[in-house]
XYZ file of C-alpha atoms in Angstrom:
315
model
C 0.146 0.469 0.280
C 1.068 3.587 -0.307
C 2.571 5.199 2.596
C 3.920 7.606 0.444
C 2.138 9.421 -1.592
C 4.077 12.045 -4.458
C 2.865 15.992 -4.788
C 3.715 18.235 -7.058
C 6.953 19.715 -6.250
C 8.054 22.751 -5.453
C 10.166 23.505 -7.662
C 7.732 22.975 -10.615
C 5.210 25.435 -8.881
C 7.874 28.263 -7.560
C 9.172 27.449 -11.628
C 5.570 28.416 -13.167
C 5.238 31.779 -10.371
C 8.421 32.838 -11.434
C 7.323 32.631 -15.006
C 3.661 34.383 -14.759
C 5.332 37.179 -12.414
C 8.062 37.911 -14.878
C 8.747 40.121 -17.605
C 9.070 38.406 -20.718
C 12.030 39.556 -21.403
C 13.253 38.564 -17.893
C 16.949 37.390 -18.718
C 17.162 35.006 -16.900
C 12.760 33.588 -18.649
C 14.778 31.596 -20.331
C 17.280 29.455 -18.170
C 13.704 29.105 -15.988
C 12.362 27.876 -18.813
C 14.539 25.058 -19.884
C 14.799 24.317 -15.732
C 10.946 23.383 -16.191
C 10.725 21.696 -19.031
C 13.810 19.033 -17.661
C 12.368 18.734 -13.774
C 8.150 17.428 -15.324
C 10.213 15.343 -17.412
C 11.648 13.756 -14.519
C 8.241 14.420 -13.362
C 6.513 12.341 -15.804
C 8.907 9.983 -15.327
C 8.077 9.482 -11.786
C 5.388 9.062 -11.811
C 5.472 6.884 -14.893
C 6.260 4.829 -12.008
C 3.789 5.389 -9.645
C 1.961 3.447 -11.585
C 3.688 0.516 -12.598
C 4.069 -0.051 -8.583
C 0.112 -0.056 -8.548
C 0.430 -3.673 -9.676
C 1.904 -5.100 -6.891
C -0.316 -7.277 -4.479
C -0.431 -3.925 -1.707
C -1.290 -6.046 1.085
C 2.777 -7.185 0.696
C 4.534 -3.992 0.616
C 5.234 -0.948 1.176
C 5.727 2.208 -1.160
C 6.845 5.629 -0.526
C 6.555 8.470 -2.976
C 9.478 11.238 -3.560
C 11.293 10.213 0.657
C 12.458 12.971 1.572
C 15.534 11.850 5.066
C 18.067 14.485 6.085
C 20.380 13.992 3.280
C 18.969 12.355 0.491
C 16.095 11.748 -1.442
C 14.634 8.639 -3.383
C 12.354 8.241 -5.964
C 10.560 5.340 -4.754
C 11.091 2.770 -1.943
C 9.634 -0.520 -1.721
C 9.686 -1.538 1.347
C 8.365 -5.290 2.834
C 9.361 -7.804 5.890
C 11.798 -8.958 4.083
C 14.110 -6.993 1.700
C 14.055 -3.145 0.748
C 14.824 -1.521 -2.991
C 15.713 1.751 -3.652
C 13.749 2.375 -7.042
C 15.918 5.903 -9.503
C 13.433 7.266 -12.710
C 15.047 8.243 -14.999
C 12.432 9.857 -18.181
C 14.626 10.355 -21.130
C 14.663 9.596 -24.709
C 16.889 8.279 -27.582
C 19.704 6.255 -27.064
C 20.649 5.997 -23.143
C 24.254 3.887 -23.626
C 25.598 2.243 -20.443
C 29.955 1.873 -20.722
C 31.393 0.005 -18.876
C 35.271 0.337 -19.866
C 35.206 4.728 -19.476
C 32.580 4.427 -16.245
C 30.306 6.733 -18.043
C 26.021 6.982 -19.090
C 25.567 8.231 -22.027
C 22.268 9.493 -23.430
C 22.462 9.603 -28.346
C 19.686 11.685 -29.886
C 20.313 12.820 -33.030
C 23.443 11.434 -33.661
C 24.556 14.144 -30.571
C 25.305 12.368 -26.917
C 24.861 13.579 -24.421
C 26.819 12.846 -20.516
C 25.173 12.527 -17.002
C 25.900 11.249 -13.971
C 25.803 7.744 -13.674
C 22.561 6.489 -12.507
C 23.837 3.305 -10.733
C 26.047 5.304 -8.788
C 23.663 7.313 -7.224
C 21.474 4.547 -6.185
C 25.215 2.803 -4.937
C 25.171 6.252 -2.908
C 22.030 6.078 -1.054
C 21.718 2.481 -0.367
C 25.242 3.260 1.557
C 22.992 7.302 3.210
C 20.056 4.849 3.659
C 22.130 1.335 5.930
C 23.941 4.834 7.355
C 20.873 6.696 8.412
C 19.213 2.539 9.677
C 22.357 2.726 11.814
C 21.916 5.874 13.446
C 17.828 5.209 14.433
C 18.845 2.086 15.796
C 16.476 -0.627 12.897
C 16.510 -3.971 11.867
C 18.195 -4.421 9.515
C 17.610 -6.156 6.055
C 18.039 -6.172 1.938
C 18.744 -3.090 0.635
C 18.578 -3.690 -3.411
C 18.681 -0.505 -5.626
C 17.105 -0.441 -8.994
C 16.618 1.734 -11.701
C 13.753 2.527 -13.456
C 13.153 4.183 -17.078
C 10.714 5.564 -18.378
C 9.016 4.338 -21.551
C 9.888 1.355 -23.217
C 10.497 3.438 -26.661
C 13.870 4.965 -24.533
C 17.116 1.873 -25.909
C 19.669 0.698 -22.890
C 22.645 -0.650 -24.119
C 26.179 -1.717 -23.073
C 29.218 -4.002 -23.421
C 28.771 -7.864 -24.190
C 30.939 -7.668 -20.789
C 28.626 -5.380 -18.687
C 24.983 -8.351 -19.238
C 24.996 -8.163 -15.747
C 23.373 -3.768 -16.315
C 19.874 -5.551 -16.893
C 19.546 -7.067 -12.979
C 18.484 -2.917 -12.537
C 18.775 -0.750 -14.927
C 15.389 -1.851 -16.342
C 12.209 0.201 -18.458
C 9.431 1.226 -15.841
C 6.586 -1.426 -16.999
C 9.188 -4.434 -15.493
C 10.199 -2.789 -12.179
C 6.711 -4.230 -10.532
C 8.233 -8.307 -12.460
C 12.159 -7.256 -10.265
C 10.475 -7.481 -7.208
C 8.788 -10.546 -7.985
C 12.161 -12.482 -8.771
C 13.470 -10.181 -5.960
C 10.796 -11.838 -3.349
C 11.824 -15.219 -3.881
C 15.704 -14.419 -3.890
C 14.741 -13.556 -0.378
C 12.491 -16.244 0.337
C 13.108 -15.317 4.939
C 11.322 -12.938 6.619
C 13.418 -9.966 8.119
C 11.075 -7.374 10.124
C 8.280 -9.242 11.882
C 5.235 -6.768 12.224
C 6.884 -4.453 15.395
C 9.802 -4.016 12.999
C 8.118 -3.165 10.041
C 5.844 -0.716 11.363
C 9.100 1.153 13.591
C 10.355 0.686 9.683
C 7.130 2.478 8.834
C 6.705 4.749 11.808
C 10.237 6.367 11.529
C 10.306 6.780 7.778
C 7.260 8.962 8.046
C 8.753 10.953 11.300
C 11.971 12.219 9.644
C 9.958 12.546 5.842
C 10.870 15.952 4.975
C 9.320 18.614 3.337
C 10.923 19.476 -0.288
C 12.389 23.027 -0.073
C 13.655 25.095 -2.778
C 14.265 28.522 -2.724
C 13.288 29.905 -6.329
C 14.090 33.754 -5.874
C 17.813 33.046 -4.536
C 19.329 29.613 -6.874
C 18.141 32.059 -9.824
C 19.460 35.173 -7.967
C 15.758 37.520 -8.891
C 14.768 40.075 -6.031
C 11.345 40.649 -6.079
C 11.375 44.116 -7.305
C 11.784 42.184 -10.393
C 8.296 41.002 -10.061
C 5.641 42.263 -12.820
C 3.178 44.880 -10.122
C -0.570 44.802 -11.006
C -2.692 41.617 -12.514
C -2.518 41.150 -16.406
C -6.333 40.815 -17.962
C -6.549 36.906 -18.429
C -8.573 37.485 -21.670
C -5.998 40.345 -23.306
C -2.616 40.373 -20.776
C -3.703 44.272 -20.475
C -1.675 45.223 -16.911
C -3.516 45.939 -15.149
C -6.888 45.667 -14.450
C -8.924 48.228 -12.414
C -10.125 48.455 -8.749
C -14.512 48.747 -10.147
C -17.307 48.594 -8.167
C -16.242 45.278 -6.542
C -14.906 44.006 -9.574
C -11.845 43.402 -11.582
C -12.160 45.341 -14.942
C -9.538 45.400 -17.846
C -8.765 49.414 -19.621
C -8.550 46.867 -22.707
C -11.227 44.408 -23.230
C -13.409 45.094 -21.079
C -12.772 41.871 -18.731
C -14.215 41.403 -15.705
C -12.938 39.073 -12.089
C -14.386 39.014 -8.708
C -11.280 36.480 -8.252
C -8.149 38.672 -9.953
C -6.622 39.222 -7.304
C -6.498 35.957 -5.630
C -3.444 34.079 -8.580
C -0.379 37.646 -7.709
C -0.443 36.344 -4.266
C -0.332 32.886 -4.254
C 2.356 33.843 -6.171
C 4.584 36.278 -4.321
C 4.302 34.325 -1.108
C 5.125 30.453 -2.679
C 7.919 32.948 -4.070
C 8.513 34.880 -0.940
C 6.725 33.269 1.774
C 5.158 36.540 3.671
C 3.108 39.353 2.164
C 2.181 42.472 3.962
C -0.890 44.372 3.577
C 1.058 47.163 2.064
C 3.317 44.649 0.021
C -0.272 42.992 -1.271
C -1.096 47.117 -2.688
C 2.353 47.566 -4.317
C 1.883 43.721 -6.262
C -1.693 44.211 -6.939
C -1.426 48.067 -7.360
C -4.295 49.289 -5.925
C -4.036 51.540 -2.681
C -7.138 51.209 -0.484
C -5.708 49.768 2.964
C -9.400 48.338 4.362
C -10.623 46.394 0.518
C -6.424 45.260 -0.104
C -6.839 43.628 3.964
C -11.085 42.596 2.631
C -9.458 40.562 0.050
C -6.673 39.142 1.894
C -8.973 37.637 4.748
C -11.364 36.707 2.425
C -8.745 34.272 0.914
C -8.309 32.521 3.982
C -4.072 32.716 4.421
C -2.544 31.553 7.764
C -1.267 35.136 9.344
C 0.581 36.395 12.361
C 0.201 39.418 14.131
C -2.845 42.056 13.655
C -4.699 45.255 11.906
C -1.231 46.238 10.380
C 1.118 43.848 12.448
C -0.515 41.156 10.177
C 1.876 39.798 7.878
C 0.445 36.152 5.608
C 1.765 33.491 4.839
C 1.696 30.866 1.931
C -1.920 28.398 2.038
C 0.383 24.882 2.143
């Protein structure tokens, strides 16, 4: 059964928010768009793995998607009473080559080669870290295996003849359940009693950390780089005007009662907090009372009262 479900990555949320708040000609925009494309491909590969793991007998396995333990992150951990499996998910198109002589991993696509970090080495390092983590938390050890999930069967996996054992570890996502079933037969002895299995589960869930990513620091962007005002979603005119309880576009005359919600949530997601004065600058609207009502209606978490009130993102 799934003990921890994968969430939509914070990196993707913040990348989308940045692109909505930055000017189309901002110098960092292309870098953000490229990172968004890569990270979205990675997330898609992880979801493909999640889908195929759904075919495992749910009563036999605990599945932890996107596990964030102190100091390392595991794309997926499968745990049962006999063993645990660390699964690294990769979403590459083209032809993947694991070169045993040069110890390199590269992708060939459109007649061009591009090197990447070796996912097998990554998985081995995560195994070492997990073993140390078990010792630190005094959990009963059990056999730990690693698998590399290649998202889609259209991706070709190649290696030299002397490295045929590679395919014991590297396979397409649709084959992962078969690999785990084979491990279940390979390890017939129970390593964890129900008590120790519960202790493993409780400790994993307790130690799992929320994803952290400071997009502004990473891309060296300041809040002053954000566009101010509300852009019309119909014709993109900026700013919309507040008239009789609605936001109205001077360009196409479109109206909306909720046009302020998106910009405020984007700001909170990226900057982490917002005051009434911040909101006035953001919305291009300088009526303190009305802005206070708009913020209160959003039912955001806050600290302080009156002029000292600070609002936060509703995680």
